[in-house]
Amino acid sequence: GGLASALWPVHQEGQGLWVGWPGELPEAESEADHLLARLRRRRLAPVSLDAGLVDGYYHGFSNAVLWPTLHYLAHLAVLDSTWWEDYRQVNRTFARAVARLWRPGDTVWVHDYHLMLLPARNLPAGRSGWRRQLPSAGSCPGYVRARCGCSRQLQGMRHRREQRSRN
């Protein structure tokens, strides 16, 4: 996508590690091994997610609930509480991956709403940042938060962000 294309030159020139989902891996073990080796050479750390989880997390909660809601188009949001559980699970999976890869002195940068629960997932102590390209999560209408069961988590994420901005 556009963000990955824009950030790729910066990543190539730096020393960072890009943690992300590489898509479905090839079924043939030799092809999968070859792809994983290519990713490691480029300092890309893959996070494995099964297709059903991706569907609920990405196509469901991220794109059918958060995207329209954060663009003030909440009337277009499709609400399904199972997608919220998938979204939470993916954020937990990414938090574990980041915690496993993090080293003292590292900065963790989370970009956009797909992983907006990550900052509240007890990441290792150190510098971290979260950048969104959309309006505040507080702009989610109450009925969306209530129907998807995510009100407490979104409030916690906002509280954590406000605490960090004070420090």
Backbone as JSON, one array per atom type, in Angstrom:
{
  "sequence": "GGLASALWPVHQEGQGLWVGWPGELPEAESEADHLLARLRRRRLAPVSLDAGLVDGYYHGFSNAVLWPTLHYLAHLAVLDSTWWEDYRQVNRTFARAVARLWRPGDTVWVHDYHLMLLPARNLPAGRSGWRRQLPSAGSCPGYVRARCGCSRQLQGMRHRREQRSRN",
  "N": [[0.8, -1.18, 0.0], [0.18, 2.37, 0.08], [1.39, 3.57, 2.38], [3.36, 1.69, 3.14], [4.93, 1.74, 0.84], [5.83, 4.38, 0.93], [7.34, 4.41, 3.29], [9.3, 2.5, 2.88], [11.85, 3.3, 1.63], [12.98, 4.75, 3.78], [13.2, 2.76, 5.71], [15.05, 1.06, 4.43], [17.38, 2.6, 4.52], [17.9, 2.8, 7.2], [18.44, 1.19, 10.42], [16.46, -0.31, 11.42], [13.88, -2.72, 12.36], [11.25, -4.16, 10.73], [8.16, -5.1, 11.66], [5.64, -7.22, 10.7], [2.74, -8.57, 8.97], [3.24, -10.98, 6.55], [1.48, -11.9, 4.67], [-0.15, -14.84, 3.34], [1.9, -17.66, 3.62], [3.76, -19.59, 1.2], [2.69, -22.94, 0.42], [4.5, -24.99, -0.09], [7.31, -26.15, 1.58], [10.0, -25.49, 0.95], [9.69, -23.2, -0.61], [8.49, -21.48, 1.21], [10.53, -21.3, 3.14], [12.49, -20.04, 1.57], [11.23, -17.56, 1.09], [11.0, -16.57, 3.74], [13.71, -16.3, 4.38], [14.43, -14.28, 2.57], [12.9, -12.2, 3.63], [14.11, -11.87, 6.17], [16.68, -10.99, 5.39], [16.05, -8.45, 4.55], [15.42, -7.22, 6.88], [12.84, -7.66, 7.88], [10.4, -8.74, 9.97], [8.36, -11.38, 10.15], [4.94, -11.85, 11.17], [2.92, -14.43, 11.89], [-0.36, -15.11, 10.88], [-3.54, -16.64, 10.83], [-5.79, -17.22, 8.05], [-8.56, -16.87, 8.63], [-8.51, -15.32, 10.96], [-7.26, -13.02, 9.99], [-9.22, -12.18, 8.22], [-11.39, -11.43, 9.93], [-10.09, -9.53, 11.57], [-8.79, -7.64, 9.82], [-10.31, -7.21, 7.32], [-12.78, -7.21, 8.5], [-13.12, -5.88, 11.41], [-11.14, -3.75, 11.3], [-11.49, -2.54, 8.7], [-14.26, -2.55, 8.13], [-15.48, -1.54, 10.37], [-13.78, 0.27, 11.99], [-12.55, 1.94, 9.98], [-14.73, 3.29, 8.5], [-15.97, 4.51, 10.73], [-13.99, 6.14, 11.9], [-13.7, 7.92, 9.91], [-15.86, 9.5, 10.12], [-18.12, 8.26, 9.11], [-19.91, 6.55, 10.34], [-22.41, 5.44, 9.99], [-22.06, 3.66, 7.95], [-20.72, 1.58, 9.05], [-20.29, -1.87, 9.69], [-21.34, -4.01, 12.07], [-19.95, -6.51, 14.04], [-19.43, -8.58, 16.63], [-17.6, -10.69, 16.77], [-15.56, -9.94, 15.13], [-14.3, -7.97, 16.65], [-13.11, -9.52, 18.65], [-11.26, -10.9, 17.07], [-9.69, -8.74, 16.24], [-8.61, -7.89, 18.7], [-7.13, -10.22, 19.32], [-5.2, -10.27, 17.24], [-3.82, -7.9, 17.82], [-2.75, -8.65, 20.32], [-1.1, -10.74, 19.46], [0.76, -9.37, 17.84], [1.86, -7.73, 19.83], [3.18, -9.63, 21.44], [5.09, -10.52, 19.59], [6.58, -8.17, 19.14], [7.55, -7.73, 21.74], [9.2, -9.96, 22.0], [11.17, -9.43, 20.13], [12.21, -6.96, 20.78], [14.86, -4.89, 21.93], [16.97, -3.37, 24.46], [17.02, 0.16, 24.19], [15.71, 0.27, 21.8], [13.17, 1.75, 19.73], [9.73, 1.62, 19.54], [7.44, 1.89, 17.03], [4.22, 2.4, 16.14], [1.97, 2.4, 13.54], [-0.98, 3.82, 12.57], [-4.48, 2.76, 12.63], [-4.9, 0.0, 12.59], [-3.45, -1.44, 14.44], [-4.03, -0.23, 16.88], [-4.41, -0.92, 19.53], [-2.05, -1.84, 20.42], [-0.15, -0.1, 21.85], [-1.19, -0.22, 24.45], [-0.66, -2.74, 25.34], [1.24, -3.64, 27.18], [3.93, -3.28, 26.24], [7.54, -3.57, 26.01], [9.5, -1.57, 28.27], [10.56, 1.63, 27.29], [11.2, 3.79, 24.48], [8.34, 4.69, 22.64], [5.95, 5.1, 20.05], [2.9, 6.18, 18.58], [1.17, 6.61, 15.67], [-1.47, 8.01, 14.01], [-3.45, 8.24, 11.08], [-5.9, 9.17, 11.03], [-8.91, 10.71, 12.46], [-9.33, 11.04, 16.09], [-9.65, 8.13, 18.21], [-11.55, 8.53, 20.08], [-13.6, 9.61, 18.71], [-15.26, 7.61, 17.91], [-18.57, 6.72, 17.7], [-20.78, 6.23, 20.51], [-22.66, 4.12, 20.21], [-21.4, 2.38, 18.46], [-19.17, 1.57, 19.95], [-20.5, 0.31, 22.07], [-21.98, -1.74, 20.77], [-20.03, -3.35, 19.58], [-18.61, -4.12, 21.73], [-16.25, -2.92, 22.57], [-15.71, -0.68, 24.06], [-14.41, -0.26, 26.63], [-11.74, -1.02, 26.06], [-11.0, 0.8, 24.03], [-11.21, 3.19, 25.46], [-9.23, 2.71, 27.37], [-6.97, 2.61, 25.73], [-6.92, 5.26, 24.83], [-6.59, 6.59, 27.28], [-4.05, 5.65, 28.05], [-2.51, 6.76, 26.01], [-2.88, 9.48, 26.57], [-1.65, 9.63, 29.1], [1.03, 9.1, 28.41], [1.55, 11.34, 26.84], [1.68, 13.32, 28.73], [4.01, 12.81, 30.09]],
  "CA": [[0.0, 0.0, 0.0], [0.86, 3.66, 0.01], [2.25, 3.8, 3.54], [4.53, 0.81, 3.04], [5.77, 2.27, -0.24], [6.45, 5.63, 1.38], [8.31, 4.17, 4.37], [10.32, 1.53, 2.5], [13.19, 3.9, 1.5], [13.47, 5.09, 5.12], [13.6, 1.48, 6.32], [16.27, 0.57, 3.78], [18.54, 3.4, 4.92], [18.07, 2.73, 8.64], [18.85, -0.06, 11.06], [15.27, -0.82, 12.09], [13.25, -4.0, 12.06], [9.85, -3.94, 10.38], [7.37, -6.24, 12.11], [4.38, -7.17, 9.98], [2.16, -9.8, 8.42], [3.7, -11.09, 5.16], [0.49, -12.59, 3.84], [-0.07, -16.28, 3.48], [3.15, -18.24, 3.14], [3.57, -20.68, 0.25], [2.51, -24.24, 1.06], [5.74, -25.78, -0.23], [8.24, -25.74, 2.63], [11.2, -24.85, 0.39], [9.31, -21.85, -1.03], [8.27, -20.7, 2.43], [11.86, -21.04, 3.7], [13.13, -19.05, 0.7], [10.59, -16.27, 1.36], [11.39, -16.12, 5.09], [15.12, -15.86, 4.3], [14.42, -12.97, 1.9], [12.38, -11.22, 4.59], [15.15, -11.61, 7.19], [17.74, -10.16, 4.78], [15.53, -7.09, 4.44], [15.06, -6.8, 8.23], [11.39, -7.76, 8.0], [10.06, -9.81, 10.9], [6.98, -11.76, 9.87], [4.03, -12.3, 12.21], [1.98, -15.36, 11.26], [-1.78, -15.0, 11.22], [-4.32, -17.51, 9.94], [-6.66, -16.48, 7.14], [-9.81, -16.51, 9.3], [-8.21, -14.23, 11.87], [-7.01, -11.84, 9.16], [-10.49, -11.73, 7.67], [-12.12, -10.72, 10.97], [-9.3, -8.41, 12.06], [-8.49, -6.64, 8.8], [-11.47, -6.9, 6.48], [-13.91, -6.98, 9.39], [-13.09, -4.78, 12.36], [-10.35, -2.59, 10.85], [-12.0, -1.87, 7.51], [-15.72, -2.41, 8.08], [-15.94, -0.82, 11.56], [-12.95, 1.43, 12.33], [-12.32, 2.89, 8.87], [-15.84, 4.23, 8.31], [-16.24, 5.25, 11.95], [-12.97, 7.17, 12.08], [-13.87, 8.89, 8.82], [-17.16, 10.11, 10.35], [-19.11, 7.56, 8.3], [-20.32, 5.44, 11.21], [-23.61, 4.8, 9.45], [-21.63, 2.61, 7.03], [-20.03, 0.52, 9.81], [-20.95, -3.15, 9.83], [-20.92, -4.41, 13.41], [-19.91, -7.95, 14.32], [-18.59, -8.69, 17.82], [-16.5, -11.65, 16.57], [-14.45, -9.19, 14.54], [-13.6, -7.32, 17.75], [-12.25, -10.53, 19.27], [-10.14, -11.12, 16.13], [-8.86, -7.54, 16.31], [-7.86, -7.99, 19.95], [-6.17, -11.32, 19.21], [-4.09, -9.85, 16.38], [-3.02, -6.94, 18.58], [-1.98, -9.43, 21.31], [-0.07, -11.48, 18.73], [1.8, -8.41, 17.48], [2.54, -7.3, 21.06], [4.12, -10.69, 21.81], [6.19, -10.51, 18.62], [7.42, -6.99, 19.43], [8.24, -7.97, 23.02], [10.23, -10.97, 21.77], [12.22, -8.87, 19.27], [12.67, -5.69, 21.34], [16.13, -4.83, 22.67], [17.13, -2.06, 25.11], [17.38, 1.25, 23.29], [14.82, 0.27, 20.63], [11.95, 2.54, 19.7], [8.61, 0.92, 18.9], [6.58, 2.84, 16.35], [3.01, 1.77, 15.62], [1.35, 3.36, 12.64], [-2.37, 3.77, 12.15], [-5.52, 2.18, 13.47], [-4.95, -1.47, 12.53], [-2.84, -1.97, 15.67], [-4.08, 0.85, 17.87], [-4.39, -1.43, 20.9], [-0.69, -2.26, 20.74], [0.5, 0.67, 22.92], [-1.72, -0.58, 25.76], [-0.44, -4.18, 25.51], [2.43, -3.89, 28.0], [5.16, -3.38, 25.46], [8.71, -3.35, 26.85], [9.79, -0.18, 28.63], [11.42, 2.29, 26.31], [10.51, 4.77, 23.66], [7.35, 4.16, 21.71], [5.1, 6.11, 19.46], [1.76, 5.7, 17.81], [0.76, 7.64, 14.72], [-2.68, 7.67, 13.27], [-3.74, 9.14, 9.97], [-7.32, 9.43, 11.1], [-9.32, 11.39, 13.69], [-9.16, 10.33, 17.35], [-10.51, 6.99, 18.54], [-12.65, 9.04, 20.88], [-14.7, 10.01, 17.84], [-16.15, 6.46, 17.68], [-19.85, 6.92, 18.38], [-21.04, 5.31, 21.61], [-23.37, 2.92, 19.83], [-20.43, 1.46, 17.86], [-18.4, 1.0, 21.05], [-21.37, -0.59, 22.83], [-22.4, -2.91, 20.0], [-18.92, -4.26, 19.31], [-18.04, -4.53, 23.01], [-14.85, -2.47, 22.64], [-15.65, 0.62, 24.71], [-13.39, -0.19, 27.68], [-10.41, -1.09, 25.48], [-10.7, 2.05, 23.36], [-10.98, 4.19, 26.5], [-7.92, 2.41, 27.94], [-5.95, 3.01, 24.77], [-6.87, 6.72, 24.84], [-6.02, 6.98, 28.57], [-2.61, 5.37, 28.01], [-1.91, 7.77, 25.12], [-2.87, 10.75, 27.29], [-0.62, 9.52, 30.14], [2.34, 9.24, 27.77], [1.78, 12.7, 26.36], [1.99, 14.15, 29.89], [5.36, 12.51, 30.59]],
  "C": [[0.85, 1.25, 0.0], [1.81, 3.92, 1.16], [3.51, 2.96, 3.46], [5.48, 1.31, 1.96], [6.51, 3.53, 0.18], [7.54, 5.39, 2.41], [9.44, 3.23, 3.97], [11.7, 2.16, 2.33], [13.8, 4.27, 2.86], [13.97, 3.83, 5.82], [14.91, 0.97, 5.73], [17.51, 1.31, 4.25], [18.84, 3.29, 6.41], [18.55, 1.38, 9.12], [17.66, -0.78, 11.69], [14.83, -2.2, 11.63], [11.78, -3.72, 11.84], [9.1, -5.21, 10.74], [6.01, -6.16, 11.42], [3.92, -8.54, 9.52], [2.56, -9.9, 6.96], [2.66, -11.63, 4.2], [0.63, -14.08, 4.07], [1.24, -16.79, 2.88], [2.85, -19.35, 2.14], [3.46, -22.02, 0.99], [3.78, -25.09, 0.99], [6.77, -25.25, 0.77], [9.46, -25.02, 2.08], [10.89, -23.42, -0.06], [9.1, -20.95, 0.19], [9.61, -20.34, 3.07], [12.59, -19.96, 2.9], [12.55, -17.65, 0.97], [11.0, -15.73, 2.73], [12.84, -15.64, 5.12], [15.21, -14.48, 3.64], [13.92, -11.88, 2.86], [13.43, -10.87, 5.64], [16.27, -10.74, 6.64], [17.32, -8.69, 4.68], [15.11, -6.5, 5.79], [13.55, -6.67, 8.4], [11.08, -8.96, 8.86], [8.6, -10.2, 10.71], [6.22, -12.2, 11.12], [2.99, -13.18, 11.5], [0.57, -15.17, 11.79], [-2.55, -15.93, 10.29], [-5.35, -16.68, 9.18], [-7.96, -16.04, 7.8], [-9.62, -15.33, 10.23], [-7.99, -12.93, 11.09], [-8.32, -11.29, 8.62], [-11.27, -10.92, 8.7], [-11.42, -9.46, 11.44], [-9.19, -7.29, 11.03], [-9.72, -6.23, 7.99], [-12.69, -6.57, 7.33], [-13.74, -5.73, 10.23], [-12.33, -3.55, 11.85], [-11.04, -1.83, 9.73], [-13.51, -1.68, 7.45], [-16.27, -1.67, 9.3], [-15.08, 0.44, 11.78], [-12.82, 2.43, 11.17], [-13.52, 3.81, 8.68], [-16.1, 5.09, 9.55], [-15.26, 6.4, 12.13], [-12.95, 8.19, 10.94], [-15.25, 9.56, 8.92], [-18.25, 9.55, 9.44], [-19.64, 6.35, 9.07], [-21.57, 4.74, 10.71], [-23.28, 3.69, 8.46], [-20.97, 1.43, 7.76], [-20.93, -0.72, 9.89], [-20.44, -3.74, 11.14], [-21.04, -5.92, 13.62], [-18.93, -8.14, 15.48], [-17.46, -9.7, 17.65], [-15.3, -10.96, 15.93], [-13.64, -8.48, 15.62], [-12.66, -8.3, 18.43], [-11.05, -10.83, 18.38], [-9.17, -9.94, 16.18], [-7.99, -7.56, 17.57], [-6.79, -9.07, 19.87], [-4.97, -10.93, 18.35], [-3.22, -8.84, 17.11], [-2.19, -7.63, 19.65], [-0.83, -10.18, 20.62], [1.08, -10.55, 18.34], [2.57, -7.94, 18.72], [3.55, -8.35, 21.51], [5.33, -10.71, 20.86], [7.14, -9.34, 18.89], [8.2, -7.21, 20.72], [9.39, -8.97, 22.84], [11.43, -10.38, 21.01], [12.88, -7.62, 19.86], [13.98, -5.86, 22.09], [16.25, -3.46, 23.33], [17.63, -1.01, 24.13], [16.49, 1.32, 22.05], [13.66, 1.24, 20.82], [10.9, 1.73, 18.96], [7.69, 1.98, 18.32], [5.42, 2.07, 15.75], [2.31, 2.8, 14.76], [-0.07, 2.95, 12.29], [-3.25, 2.88, 13.01], [-5.57, 0.66, 13.48], [-4.38, -2.12, 13.78], [-2.93, -0.94, 16.8], [-4.19, 0.36, 19.3], [-2.97, -1.78, 21.35], [-0.03, -1.44, 21.85], [0.01, 0.31, 24.32], [-1.46, -2.05, 26.1], [0.84, -4.51, 26.26], [3.67, -4.17, 27.17], [6.35, -3.13, 26.38], [8.92, -1.86, 27.13], [10.74, 0.41, 27.59], [10.6, 3.29, 25.52], [9.51, 4.08, 22.76], [6.53, 5.32, 21.18], [3.98, 5.46, 18.7], [1.29, 6.84, 16.95], [-0.49, 7.17, 14.03], [-2.86, 8.68, 12.15], [-5.18, 9.6, 10.01], [-7.66, 10.21, 12.36], [-9.2, 10.48, 14.91], [-10.12, 9.17, 17.53], [-11.68, 7.42, 19.4], [-13.82, 9.48, 20.03], [-15.6, 8.83, 17.48], [-17.46, 6.72, 18.41], [-20.09, 5.85, 19.44], [-21.74, 4.05, 21.18], [-22.45, 1.92, 19.15], [-19.64, 0.79, 18.97], [-19.24, -0.01, 21.82], [-21.69, -1.86, 22.05], [-21.25, -3.85, 19.71], [-18.24, -4.7, 20.6], [-16.63, -4.0, 23.24], [-14.69, -1.17, 23.41], [-14.52, 0.72, 25.72], [-11.98, -0.19, 27.08], [-10.05, 0.2, 24.76], [-10.45, 3.17, 24.37], [-9.61, 3.98, 27.13], [-6.79, 2.84, 27.03], [-5.81, 4.52, 24.78], [-6.24, 7.22, 26.13], [-4.5, 6.78, 28.56], [-1.9, 6.4, 27.15], [-1.82, 9.1, 25.83], [-1.83, 10.74, 28.4], [0.76, 9.75, 29.54], [2.61, 10.65, 27.31], [2.11, 13.65, 27.51], [3.41, 13.97, 30.37], [6.43, 13.11, 29.72]]
}
